[in-house]
């Protein structure tokens, strides 16, 4: 049998502590819990703010990022969802007054949940065999002019019209697409 050692001769790490959680008052425990919860919330807030650009691009996280930045005064990146822009009508015709020009007209609407930046408008002209003979992406300032706002609001429809030079090869078809 091992000899018994007197309580005062044990090393400090071997002695039982009587001033820990067993003796802590409920008020002190609540204070510690409140500090821990506050630190966890502060960490979560810091993570949201640091990664807000990526989170704001996700439809599930965007409302939280918008609300947080609304309280703290930070900027939320503009929503970009070109797939939510619906082409309502389109037309490409020769300009009767200028034989070398094609008159392009289109109407589209933003069906996204949030306002988004104006998209680039991609126009592709094809020949009778379906080969692309000309393509160009138009920036918003090229098809809108200076009268429009900076964002395409949810449900907003817009009519655009502009002229392009007709390629030397006869074009018989065209496609429109929207790019971020």
Short mmCIF file of C-alpha atoms in Angstrom, two decimals:
data_model
loop_
_atom_site.label_atom_id
_atom_site.label_comp_id
_atom_site.label_asym_id
_atom_site.label_seq_id
_atom_site.Cartn_x
_atom_site.Cartn_y
_atom_site.Cartn_z
CA UNK A 1 0.00 0.00 0.00
CA UNK A 2 1.26 3.46 -0.88
CA UNK A 3 2.06 5.72 1.99
CA UNK A 4 -0.42 8.50 2.58
CA UNK A 5 0.93 11.98 1.96
CA UNK A 6 -0.19 14.91 4.02
CA UNK A 7 -2.50 17.32 2.10
CA UNK A 8 -0.07 20.24 2.22
CA UNK A 9 2.76 18.27 0.65
CA UNK A 10 1.01 17.53 -2.66
CA UNK A 11 1.97 19.65 -5.69
CA UNK A 12 -0.47 22.44 -6.61
CA UNK A 13 -1.82 20.64 -9.68
CA UNK A 14 -2.64 17.60 -7.55
CA UNK A 15 -4.70 19.42 -4.97
CA UNK A 16 -8.46 19.63 -5.28
CA UNK A 17 -9.67 23.11 -6.10
CA UNK A 18 -12.58 24.28 -4.07
CA UNK A 19 -12.98 27.77 -5.55
CA UNK A 20 -14.06 26.73 -9.08
CA UNK A 21 -17.52 26.15 -10.49
CA UNK A 22 -18.70 24.38 -7.37
CA UNK A 23 -18.36 27.57 -5.32
CA UNK A 24 -19.26 30.05 -8.11
CA UNK A 25 -22.42 31.98 -7.51
CA UNK A 26 -25.26 31.77 -10.05
CA UNK A 27 -24.75 35.46 -10.80
CA UNK A 28 -21.11 34.85 -11.69
CA UNK A 29 -22.01 31.89 -13.91
CA UNK A 30 -24.57 34.01 -15.76
CA UNK A 31 -21.93 36.70 -16.24
CA UNK A 32 -19.46 34.21 -17.72
CA UNK A 33 -22.12 32.77 -20.01
CA UNK A 34 -23.10 36.29 -21.14
CA UNK A 35 -19.48 37.12 -21.96
CA UNK A 36 -19.02 33.89 -23.92
CA UNK A 37 -22.27 34.40 -25.87
CA UNK A 38 -21.29 38.02 -26.61
CA UNK A 39 -17.89 36.94 -27.92
CA UNK A 40 -19.46 34.27 -30.13
CA UNK A 41 -21.94 36.81 -31.56
CA UNK A 42 -19.13 39.30 -32.14
CA UNK A 43 -17.14 36.64 -33.98
CA UNK A 44 -20.18 35.78 -36.15
CA UNK A 45 -20.68 39.48 -36.95
CA UNK A 46 -17.03 39.83 -37.88
CA UNK A 47 -17.24 36.80 -40.19
CA UNK A 48 -20.34 38.20 -41.94
CA UNK A 49 -18.70 41.59 -42.46
CA UNK A 50 -15.38 40.17 -43.63
CA UNK A 51 -17.03 37.83 -46.15
CA UNK A 52 -19.99 40.05 -47.08
CA UNK A 53 -19.17 40.17 -50.79
CA UNK A 54 -19.44 36.39 -51.19
CA UNK A 55 -22.39 36.11 -48.80
CA UNK A 56 -24.28 38.96 -50.52
CA UNK A 57 -24.02 37.06 -53.82
CA UNK A 58 -25.95 34.15 -52.24
CA UNK A 59 -29.74 34.61 -52.19
CA UNK A 60 -30.01 32.82 -48.83
CA UNK A 61 -27.49 35.05 -47.04
CA UNK A 62 -28.20 38.36 -48.77
CA UNK A 63 -31.06 39.49 -46.46
CA UNK A 64 -28.82 39.01 -43.39
CA UNK A 65 -25.95 40.92 -45.02
CA UNK A 66 -28.28 43.75 -46.11
CA UNK A 67 -29.77 44.02 -42.60
CA UNK A 68 -26.34 43.94 -40.94
CA UNK A 69 -24.90 46.56 -43.27
CA UNK A 70 -28.03 48.66 -42.81
CA UNK A 71 -27.34 48.79 -39.08
CA UNK A 72 -23.59 49.30 -39.38
CA UNK A 73 -23.47 51.53 -42.45
CA UNK A 74 -21.34 49.28 -44.64
CA UNK A 75 -21.89 48.81 -48.38
CA UNK A 76 -23.47 45.72 -49.89
CA UNK A 77 -22.24 44.71 -53.36
CA UNK A 78 -24.78 45.08 -56.16
CA UNK A 79 -26.81 41.96 -56.94
CA UNK A 80 -25.95 40.31 -60.28
CA UNK A 81 -28.28 37.69 -61.72
CA UNK A 82 -28.35 37.93 -65.53
CA UNK A 83 -30.47 34.75 -65.72
CA UNK A 84 -33.33 36.66 -64.02
CA UNK A 85 -33.50 39.20 -66.85
CA UNK A 86 -36.26 38.18 -69.23
CA UNK A 87 -36.26 39.28 -72.86
CA UNK A 88 -39.85 40.32 -73.63
CA UNK A 89 -39.42 41.34 -77.27
CA UNK A 90 -36.62 41.82 -79.77
CA UNK A 91 -36.22 42.93 -83.32
CA UNK A 92 -33.34 43.49 -85.73
CA UNK A 93 -34.24 45.13 -89.07
CA UNK A 94 -32.42 46.98 -91.81
CA UNK A 95 -32.63 50.74 -91.36
CA UNK A 96 -34.66 52.03 -94.35
CA UNK A 97 -32.78 55.33 -94.42
CA UNK A 98 -29.26 53.88 -94.15
CA UNK A 99 -28.66 50.63 -96.01
CA UNK A 100 -25.54 49.65 -94.07
CA UNK A 101 -27.22 49.89 -90.66
CA UNK A 102 -29.34 47.46 -88.71
CA UNK A 103 -31.87 48.86 -86.25
CA UNK A 104 -31.89 46.84 -83.00
CA UNK A 105 -34.82 47.06 -80.59
CA UNK A 106 -35.42 45.05 -77.46
CA UNK A 107 -37.55 45.08 -74.32
CA UNK A 108 -36.49 43.25 -71.17
CA UNK A 109 -37.49 43.00 -67.51
CA UNK A 110 -35.69 42.27 -64.25
CA UNK A 111 -37.40 39.30 -62.56
CA UNK A 112 -34.82 39.07 -59.76
CA UNK A 113 -35.81 39.65 -56.12
CA UNK A 114 -33.45 42.59 -55.81
CA UNK A 115 -32.31 45.52 -57.89
CA UNK A 116 -29.27 44.64 -59.94
CA UNK A 117 -26.66 46.31 -62.05
CA UNK A 118 -27.54 46.86 -65.68
CA UNK A 119 -26.27 43.89 -67.69
CA UNK A 120 -24.10 43.86 -70.76
CA UNK A 121 -26.25 43.02 -73.77
CA UNK A 122 -24.68 40.44 -76.09
CA UNK A 123 -25.92 40.50 -79.69
CA UNK A 124 -24.85 37.72 -82.07
CA UNK A 125 -25.70 37.92 -85.78
CA UNK A 126 -25.67 34.66 -87.78
CA UNK A 127 -25.71 33.72 -91.45
CA UNK A 128 -28.00 31.26 -93.24
CA UNK A 129 -25.87 28.31 -92.05
CA UNK A 130 -26.17 29.37 -88.41
CA UNK A 131 -22.56 30.54 -88.16
CA UNK A 132 -21.94 33.65 -86.11
CA UNK A 133 -20.75 36.39 -88.45
CA UNK A 134 -20.70 39.20 -85.89
CA UNK A 135 -20.98 39.49 -82.14
CA UNK A 136 -20.68 42.34 -79.71
CA UNK A 137 -21.38 42.97 -76.05
CA UNK A 138 -22.92 46.39 -75.47
CA UNK A 139 -22.22 48.15 -72.19
CA UNK A 140 -25.19 49.75 -70.41
CA UNK A 141 -24.14 53.28 -71.36
CA UNK A 142 -24.18 52.24 -75.04
CA UNK A 143 -27.77 51.01 -75.09
CA UNK A 144 -29.34 53.13 -72.33
CA UNK A 145 -28.05 56.64 -72.71
CA UNK A 146 -27.64 58.91 -69.71
CA UNK A 147 -31.28 59.04 -68.59
CA UNK A 148 -31.44 55.75 -66.66
CA UNK A 149 -30.61 55.09 -63.02
CA UNK A 150 -27.67 53.02 -61.90
CA UNK A 151 -29.76 49.94 -61.04
CA UNK A 152 -32.38 47.84 -62.78
CA UNK A 153 -35.12 47.58 -60.16
CA UNK A 154 -37.14 44.37 -59.56
CA UNK A 155 -40.01 44.17 -62.06
CA UNK A 156 -38.68 47.12 -64.06
CA UNK A 157 -39.02 46.84 -67.83
CA UNK A 158 -36.92 48.82 -70.25
CA UNK A 159 -37.01 49.46 -73.99
CA UNK A 160 -33.71 49.87 -75.79
CA UNK A 161 -32.93 50.82 -79.39
CA UNK A 162 -29.61 51.30 -81.14
CA UNK A 163 -27.99 50.90 -84.54
CA UNK A 164 -25.21 48.55 -85.61
CA UNK A 165 -23.32 48.24 -88.87
CA UNK A 166 -24.48 45.30 -90.92
CA UNK A 167 -21.66 42.82 -91.53
CA UNK A 168 -20.66 42.19 -95.13
CA UNK A 169 -22.16 38.70 -94.99
CA UNK A 170 -25.96 38.60 -95.12
CA UNK A 171 -27.36 38.02 -91.66
CA UNK A 172 -30.56 36.07 -91.32
CA UNK A 173 -30.82 35.43 -87.59
CA UNK A 174 -29.76 36.92 -84.29
CA UNK A 175 -29.62 36.08 -80.60
CA UNK A 176 -29.57 38.20 -77.47
CA UNK A 177 -27.99 37.29 -74.16
CA UNK A 178 -27.33 39.12 -70.91
CA UNK A 179 -23.95 39.10 -69.17
CA UNK A 180 -22.88 40.45 -65.78
#
